[in-house]
XYZ file of C-alpha atoms in Angstrom:
477
model
C -55.462 -74.400 -61.654
C -52.111 -75.678 -61.519
C -50.060 -75.670 -57.994
C -46.314 -75.597 -57.227
C -44.215 -75.221 -54.481
C -40.659 -72.886 -54.725
C -38.015 -74.932 -53.631
C -36.944 -75.046 -49.552
C -34.051 -72.927 -47.665
C -32.999 -72.841 -44.867
C -31.801 -69.649 -43.315
C -28.874 -69.962 -40.767
C -28.809 -66.032 -39.747
C -31.018 -62.998 -38.831
C -28.766 -61.286 -41.717
C -29.594 -63.750 -43.855
C -33.058 -63.772 -43.696
C -33.225 -59.499 -44.138
C -31.240 -60.457 -47.267
C -33.903 -61.929 -49.113
C -36.975 -59.831 -47.589
C -35.792 -56.203 -47.286
C -36.491 -53.636 -50.431
C -33.528 -52.888 -52.675
C -34.520 -49.290 -52.298
C -36.203 -47.226 -50.051
C -38.554 -48.714 -46.961
C -38.579 -47.817 -43.135
C -35.840 -48.055 -40.227
C -36.749 -50.219 -38.042
C -34.990 -50.067 -34.845
C -34.139 -52.632 -31.808
C -35.875 -51.569 -28.748
C -32.622 -52.563 -26.522
C -30.112 -50.837 -28.466
C -31.740 -47.677 -30.421
C -29.831 -49.709 -33.266
C -30.470 -50.364 -37.215
C -32.359 -53.896 -37.677
C -33.604 -53.310 -40.756
C -36.088 -51.711 -43.540
C -39.535 -52.469 -43.678
C -40.931 -51.786 -47.206
C -43.745 -50.033 -46.943
C -46.328 -51.710 -49.676
C -49.505 -49.385 -51.346
C -52.789 -49.849 -52.251
C -51.934 -51.307 -55.205
C -49.493 -53.953 -53.842
C -52.713 -54.918 -51.432
C -55.263 -54.972 -54.869
C -52.291 -56.944 -56.156
C -52.273 -59.619 -52.834
C -55.890 -59.867 -52.934
C -56.591 -60.661 -56.716
C -53.612 -63.303 -56.392
C -55.141 -64.628 -53.609
C -58.535 -65.592 -55.235
C -57.570 -66.480 -57.898
C -55.423 -68.950 -56.381
C -57.706 -70.284 -53.777
C -60.546 -72.265 -55.619
C -57.067 -74.465 -56.357
C -55.843 -74.833 -52.568
C -59.520 -75.395 -51.393
C -59.682 -78.858 -54.233
C -56.707 -80.456 -52.297
C -58.839 -81.321 -49.815
C -57.982 -81.318 -45.634
C -55.472 -84.368 -45.925
C -53.277 -82.911 -48.495
C -53.677 -79.189 -47.134
C -52.472 -80.930 -44.018
C -49.679 -82.215 -45.210
C -48.630 -78.384 -46.580
C -48.716 -77.797 -43.057
C -46.505 -80.234 -41.550
C -43.973 -79.292 -44.626
C -44.291 -75.681 -43.060
C -43.504 -76.314 -39.975
C -40.166 -78.870 -41.312
C -39.528 -75.369 -43.182
C -39.874 -73.196 -39.757
C -37.677 -75.561 -37.699
C -34.742 -75.572 -40.591
C -35.053 -71.827 -40.100
C -35.642 -71.147 -36.494
C -32.114 -69.961 -35.247
C -32.548 -66.983 -37.647
C -35.890 -66.578 -37.362
C -35.156 -66.134 -33.356
C -32.482 -63.809 -33.619
C -34.606 -61.281 -35.957
C -37.856 -61.985 -33.440
C -35.411 -60.664 -30.696
C -34.013 -57.979 -32.166
C -37.244 -56.556 -33.944
C -38.672 -56.822 -30.862
C -36.825 -56.885 -27.771
C -37.925 -60.102 -26.216
C -34.910 -62.696 -25.401
C -33.798 -65.480 -27.222
C -34.455 -67.470 -23.960
C -37.060 -68.041 -21.748
C -40.788 -68.437 -22.796
C -39.453 -65.238 -25.376
C -38.132 -65.700 -28.493
C -37.106 -69.004 -29.210
C -40.197 -70.279 -27.610
C -42.219 -68.025 -29.793
C -40.808 -69.581 -33.225
C -41.384 -73.146 -31.654
C -45.047 -72.479 -30.872
C -44.493 -71.841 -34.522
C -43.816 -75.256 -35.260
C -46.230 -76.518 -32.768
C -49.361 -74.779 -33.980
C -48.731 -75.793 -37.590
C -48.409 -79.541 -36.805
C -51.276 -79.398 -34.105
C -53.279 -77.544 -36.275
C -52.246 -80.123 -39.445
C -53.917 -83.260 -37.335
C -57.478 -82.055 -35.819
C -60.169 -83.987 -37.634
C -63.296 -82.054 -38.498
C -65.669 -84.553 -40.290
C -69.804 -83.767 -41.377
C -71.845 -83.179 -38.598
C -75.048 -85.862 -38.806
C -77.319 -83.432 -37.164
C -81.112 -85.656 -38.021
C -81.617 -89.077 -39.113
C -84.836 -89.979 -38.116
C -85.732 -91.110 -41.837
C -84.892 -87.365 -43.487
C -81.274 -86.959 -43.256
C -79.504 -83.344 -42.288
C -75.677 -82.951 -41.967
C -73.681 -79.629 -41.608
C -70.306 -79.186 -43.251
C -67.795 -76.250 -42.808
C -66.543 -74.887 -46.446
C -63.549 -72.431 -46.631
C -64.904 -68.725 -46.767
C -62.490 -67.129 -49.709
C -59.648 -64.941 -48.717
C -58.806 -64.179 -44.910
C -56.972 -60.850 -43.877
C -54.913 -61.454 -40.650
C -53.777 -58.210 -38.997
C -51.472 -59.216 -36.157
C -49.865 -57.384 -32.997
C -45.950 -56.498 -32.434
C -45.991 -58.255 -29.165
C -45.787 -61.931 -30.205
C -46.046 -61.194 -33.950
C -45.031 -65.012 -35.381
C -47.037 -66.772 -33.090
C -49.876 -64.556 -32.973
C -49.657 -65.250 -37.127
C -49.453 -68.963 -36.820
C -52.270 -68.692 -35.031
C -54.524 -66.848 -37.674
C -53.046 -68.166 -40.861
C -52.830 -72.340 -39.841
C -56.359 -72.582 -39.320
C -57.208 -70.777 -42.491
C -55.114 -72.634 -44.666
C -56.121 -75.878 -43.107
C -59.922 -74.381 -43.789
C -59.086 -74.058 -47.506
C -58.805 -70.451 -47.260
C -55.933 -68.088 -48.924
C -54.362 -65.763 -46.475
C -53.351 -61.920 -46.572
C -51.019 -61.220 -43.556
C -50.950 -57.268 -42.803
C -48.395 -56.892 -39.976
C -48.234 -54.413 -37.017
C -45.831 -52.044 -38.480
C -43.544 -52.151 -35.134
C -42.972 -55.675 -36.155
C -43.443 -56.317 -39.521
C -39.950 -57.900 -40.553
C -40.550 -60.704 -38.472
C -43.684 -61.898 -40.041
C -42.485 -60.864 -43.545
C -39.589 -63.151 -42.488
C -41.967 -65.850 -41.171
C -43.917 -65.675 -44.383
C -41.258 -66.179 -46.880
C -40.208 -68.724 -44.679
C -43.455 -70.647 -44.530
C -43.851 -69.912 -48.454
C -40.884 -72.047 -48.977
C -43.142 -74.892 -48.172
C -46.625 -73.554 -49.173
C -48.333 -73.610 -52.810
C -47.779 -70.112 -54.419
C -49.698 -67.415 -53.998
C -52.157 -69.023 -51.055
C -50.134 -67.186 -48.492
C -48.963 -63.384 -48.462
C -47.737 -60.295 -46.483
C -48.281 -56.707 -47.286
C -46.169 -54.295 -45.063
C -46.987 -50.839 -44.260
C -48.912 -48.336 -42.118
C -52.829 -48.319 -40.602
C -53.830 -46.418 -43.730
C -53.075 -49.999 -45.728
C -54.779 -52.323 -42.808
C -57.966 -50.298 -43.098
C -58.072 -51.280 -47.313
C -58.028 -54.007 -45.747
C -60.511 -54.553 -43.281
C -62.757 -52.607 -46.295
C -61.950 -54.831 -49.252
C -65.255 -56.488 -50.379
C -62.699 -59.561 -51.993
C -61.738 -60.347 -48.440
C -64.246 -62.741 -46.370
C -63.058 -62.853 -43.211
C -60.547 -60.478 -40.518
C -58.380 -61.821 -37.840
C -57.437 -59.243 -35.534
C -55.425 -59.500 -32.355
C -54.903 -56.075 -30.593
C -56.536 -53.286 -28.622
C -60.249 -53.193 -28.167
C -60.345 -49.194 -29.622
C -58.578 -50.838 -33.025
C -61.315 -54.211 -32.788
C -63.838 -51.586 -32.935
C -62.787 -49.558 -35.542
C -62.391 -52.746 -37.396
C -65.975 -53.796 -36.399
C -67.353 -50.235 -37.807
C -65.142 -50.585 -41.095
C -66.269 -54.218 -42.429
C -69.248 -53.590 -42.100
C -70.473 -52.583 -45.316
C -69.101 -56.043 -46.709
C -70.714 -57.526 -43.698
C -66.907 -59.497 -43.078
C -66.929 -62.804 -41.001
C -64.696 -61.425 -37.922
C -62.383 -62.641 -35.158
C -61.757 -60.502 -32.637
C -59.277 -61.006 -30.220
C -59.075 -57.969 -27.823
C -57.218 -56.394 -25.133
C -57.565 -58.798 -21.572
C -56.604 -56.651 -18.306
C -56.493 -60.300 -16.561
C -57.749 -60.922 -13.270
C -55.842 -63.544 -10.879
C -57.297 -64.396 -7.408
C -55.000 -66.170 -5.185
C -57.221 -67.904 -2.697
C -56.464 -67.771 1.542
C -55.335 -71.865 1.746
C -51.916 -71.498 -1.144
C -48.534 -71.434 -0.369
C -47.143 -68.755 -1.628
C -43.909 -69.932 -1.766
C -45.212 -72.766 -4.495
C -46.930 -70.286 -6.332
C -44.691 -68.457 -6.569
C -42.923 -68.863 -9.650
C -45.971 -69.889 -11.557
C -47.543 -66.623 -10.608
C -44.386 -64.539 -11.943
C -44.819 -66.078 -15.097
C -48.331 -65.505 -15.786
C -47.934 -61.820 -15.362
C -44.500 -60.938 -16.682
C -44.319 -63.521 -20.043
C -42.901 -61.124 -22.778
C -41.991 -58.520 -19.841
C -46.280 -58.309 -19.181
C -46.924 -57.618 -22.863
C -49.469 -60.384 -23.253
C -53.159 -59.968 -24.111
C -53.751 -62.923 -21.387
C -50.956 -62.112 -19.162
C -51.704 -61.588 -15.420
C -52.214 -57.895 -15.072
C -54.188 -57.706 -11.667
C -53.738 -59.701 -8.814
C -55.963 -60.064 -5.960
C -54.565 -62.033 -2.904
C -56.016 -63.190 0.619
C -55.660 -60.913 3.453
C -54.238 -63.923 5.636
C -51.702 -64.701 2.993
C -51.122 -60.984 1.210
C -47.771 -59.771 2.919
C -46.201 -63.732 2.469
C -46.995 -63.698 -1.301
C -46.180 -60.056 -1.921
C -42.409 -61.036 -0.719
C -42.209 -64.420 -2.267
C -43.481 -62.837 -5.821
C -40.590 -59.583 -4.880
C -38.017 -62.573 -4.158
C -38.700 -64.084 -7.938
C -38.785 -60.828 -9.566
C -35.408 -59.978 -8.008
C -33.653 -63.186 -9.383
C -35.018 -63.021 -13.085
C -32.685 -60.887 -15.493
C -33.774 -58.319 -17.507
C -31.397 -56.912 -20.336
C -30.778 -57.067 -24.033
C -32.349 -59.901 -25.737
C -29.381 -61.208 -27.665
C -27.542 -61.946 -24.501
C -28.190 -65.380 -23.232
C -28.588 -64.381 -19.682
C -31.802 -62.449 -20.267
C -35.354 -63.492 -20.098
C -36.545 -59.913 -19.645
C -36.580 -57.699 -22.411
C -37.794 -54.017 -23.016
C -41.223 -52.632 -23.848
C -41.286 -52.781 -27.487
C -41.941 -49.276 -27.957
C -41.854 -45.690 -27.160
C -45.595 -45.433 -26.565
C -46.285 -48.463 -24.632
C -43.152 -47.750 -22.011
C -45.168 -43.958 -21.758
C -48.156 -46.218 -20.700
C -46.486 -48.161 -17.803
C -44.538 -45.314 -16.973
C -47.714 -42.682 -16.440
C -49.784 -45.573 -14.804
C -46.950 -46.497 -12.066
C -46.448 -43.069 -11.702
C -50.519 -42.387 -10.667
C -50.252 -45.501 -8.488
C -47.545 -44.313 -6.783
C -48.981 -40.506 -6.222
C -52.060 -42.110 -4.811
C -50.135 -43.803 -1.909
C -49.705 -47.127 -3.163
C -46.566 -49.232 -1.786
C -43.672 -49.341 -4.500
C -42.227 -53.046 -3.433
C -39.665 -53.248 -5.977
C -38.781 -51.012 -9.117
C -40.940 -48.354 -10.680
C -37.475 -46.288 -11.572
C -36.874 -46.453 -14.982
C -32.862 -45.285 -15.340
C -32.607 -42.136 -17.389
C -30.637 -41.626 -20.087
C -29.715 -45.514 -20.987
C -30.532 -46.552 -24.891
C -33.901 -48.880 -25.051
C -37.120 -49.031 -23.276
C -36.500 -50.725 -20.713
C -38.961 -50.576 -17.538
C -37.581 -52.306 -14.134
C -39.631 -55.352 -13.247
C -42.188 -53.677 -10.962
C -44.461 -55.003 -7.858
C -47.439 -52.398 -6.824
C -48.632 -53.497 -3.365
C -51.874 -51.560 -1.099
C -53.352 -50.120 -4.035
C -57.417 -49.457 -4.630
C -59.064 -51.575 -7.259
C -60.083 -48.246 -8.703
C -56.515 -46.843 -9.439
C -55.669 -46.664 -12.622
C -52.443 -48.972 -12.751
C -54.991 -51.637 -11.690
C -58.677 -50.650 -13.935
C -56.676 -50.380 -17.016
C -54.659 -52.602 -19.137
C -50.833 -51.922 -18.428
C -49.662 -54.600 -20.809
C -45.972 -54.280 -19.285
C -43.990 -55.306 -16.456
C -45.925 -53.548 -13.197
C -48.001 -55.980 -11.610
C -50.756 -54.100 -9.227
C -51.469 -56.407 -5.783
C -54.732 -55.923 -4.483
C -56.027 -57.364 -1.012
C -59.316 -58.923 -0.296
C -61.039 -60.207 2.779
C -63.690 -62.726 1.375
C -64.202 -64.443 -1.788
C -67.183 -62.871 -3.066
C -65.046 -59.543 -2.722
C -62.328 -61.084 -4.712
C -64.654 -62.574 -7.367
C -66.790 -58.846 -7.761
C -64.048 -56.994 -8.457
C -62.338 -59.227 -10.986
C -65.713 -58.700 -12.929
C -66.001 -55.156 -12.541
C -64.468 -54.177 -15.912
C -65.968 -54.553 -18.889
C -63.129 -57.177 -20.661
C -62.775 -60.456 -19.471
C -60.382 -62.111 -22.257
C -58.575 -64.672 -19.080
C -58.506 -64.967 -15.457
C -56.948 -67.215 -12.857
C -57.227 -69.277 -9.454
C -54.787 -70.158 -7.441
C -55.296 -73.026 -4.346
C -54.853 -75.924 -2.960
C -57.688 -77.277 -2.796
C -58.941 -77.773 -6.435
C -62.317 -78.168 -5.826
C -62.442 -74.365 -3.904
C -60.722 -73.526 -7.423
C -63.167 -74.509 -9.653
C -66.225 -73.132 -7.780
C -64.692 -69.678 -7.893
C -63.431 -70.243 -11.496
C -67.477 -70.781 -12.290
C -68.348 -67.447 -11.065
C -65.517 -65.895 -13.104
C -66.404 -63.660 -16.431
C -63.710 -64.861 -19.310
C -63.328 -66.215 -21.693
C -60.932 -68.851 -20.340
C -60.128 -69.474 -16.353
C -57.387 -71.030 -15.674
C -56.266 -72.930 -12.232
C -52.214 -72.502 -11.036
C -51.116 -71.185 -13.721
C -52.016 -68.392 -16.077
C -51.860 -67.627 -20.281
C -51.725 -71.627 -20.773
C -52.659 -71.397 -24.289
C -52.982 -75.005 -25.816
C -53.438 -75.440 -29.848
C -56.071 -77.822 -28.642
C -58.297 -75.791 -26.575
C -60.085 -73.648 -27.426
C -59.821 -69.805 -27.098
C -61.769 -66.130 -27.257
C -62.712 -62.841 -24.766
C -66.068 -62.244 -23.153
C -67.518 -58.977 -23.134
C -65.231 -56.400 -24.203
C -62.176 -58.737 -24.929
C -63.527 -59.841 -28.340
C -65.470 -62.504 -29.874
C -65.217 -65.750 -32.615
C -62.737 -68.297 -30.943
C -59.380 -69.513 -32.207
C -57.468 -72.856 -31.817
C -58.674 -76.332 -32.188
C -61.681 -77.820 -33.604
C -63.882 -75.074 -33.152
C -61.327 -72.876 -33.846
C -61.129 -74.487 -37.368
C -64.578 -74.100 -37.436
C -64.996 -70.240 -37.036
C -62.209 -69.939 -40.065
C -65.532 -72.171 -42.418
C -68.815 -71.552 -43.571
C -71.380 -73.725 -42.151
C -72.953 -75.489 -44.755
C -76.631 -77.747 -44.100
C -77.129 -80.485 -46.588
C -81.100 -81.820 -45.708
C -82.381 -84.528 -47.742
């Protein structure tokens, strides 16, 4: 097979990117969730388009695999260069389509994370493991699986897309991506930019509705599905992939708990607590979504969080002053609004927010803090996925741990304390894939990440993440 690369190009504005990814006719209108204005038109790919993409990816895979780790890593670094060259245009398009502001831990941050993950994934070493060497010898190798189907979410569409495609490509697989129907333009633009640096046909994207996604999951030519999204959607993928016995990496719902120990300093931790909960306006799988605070410092933590929230501007993402944006879609807005209303009706104390403006454009829900709330209240027990944080008071650490572990999910969690030894003792008792101390949601490309319980299975990031994109292959002699 002959492998060639396309000519490198960079883009200055979102309009430049839209000009090359929009269909010449037809397509589906994508609206800005902050203003309701037209962002662009997304192609509606068909079953035939998906079939063509999978066939092309299968044809390209042997040649891509034959390049070896070193050359594939070089391609990933070139792809990172391409993203950097078009970073501002990608961030502008992301802000307009997803709603997140340019500044803060948002659109520019997300595009920067794409380059960081590409480079980090290219740097990992994956050598054969010697299992036995005592006269006989057994080695564990990891071989490419084939074609990986990557199904991404609408909250971090570019960054999570790279989390999926980078290790898959590095391991010698080819990739067919299916972006969320809410944010297809961002992913199509990212794939177009990446393909300026990658060999032809190793990375492709198909845009469409759930029907196209189901066909990808069921396709016998797809060896593995990587999915980030809700637990319910993940369960459907598990069922639909069963007949072809696909490998799966499922990063599903979280509803992460945070426990503030009585020795924590409210003023010291307030800003990190706030961003742990409200990064991307709360629309993050591993965001802090229920906060347990010891009764001795409860009111002090509530006050410190309120001061931080009041000082954090929300608005249209292209305004350089804003660092919080709208909810991405009407359905998510309604979920948050209904959960906060249920908390109000139950007698919980609305410390801040809870009163969205009527008749305004965009799906803006104000930063909301809810205190004096029961642990079984729906705002606590269900993943709200928005800018509303319930704060639950506890009396003993055992009680807090019991409440944190009570749900059937466990993506991430955090412990906040001035004593790291005490924090580690508590962290060891929490049922979650990752427990952070004095921070929350701080993912690192070098550190494996995955969920416990119904938050999914499989690992991403680091060398362990690479292994999950390979077929274990033992050679014994």
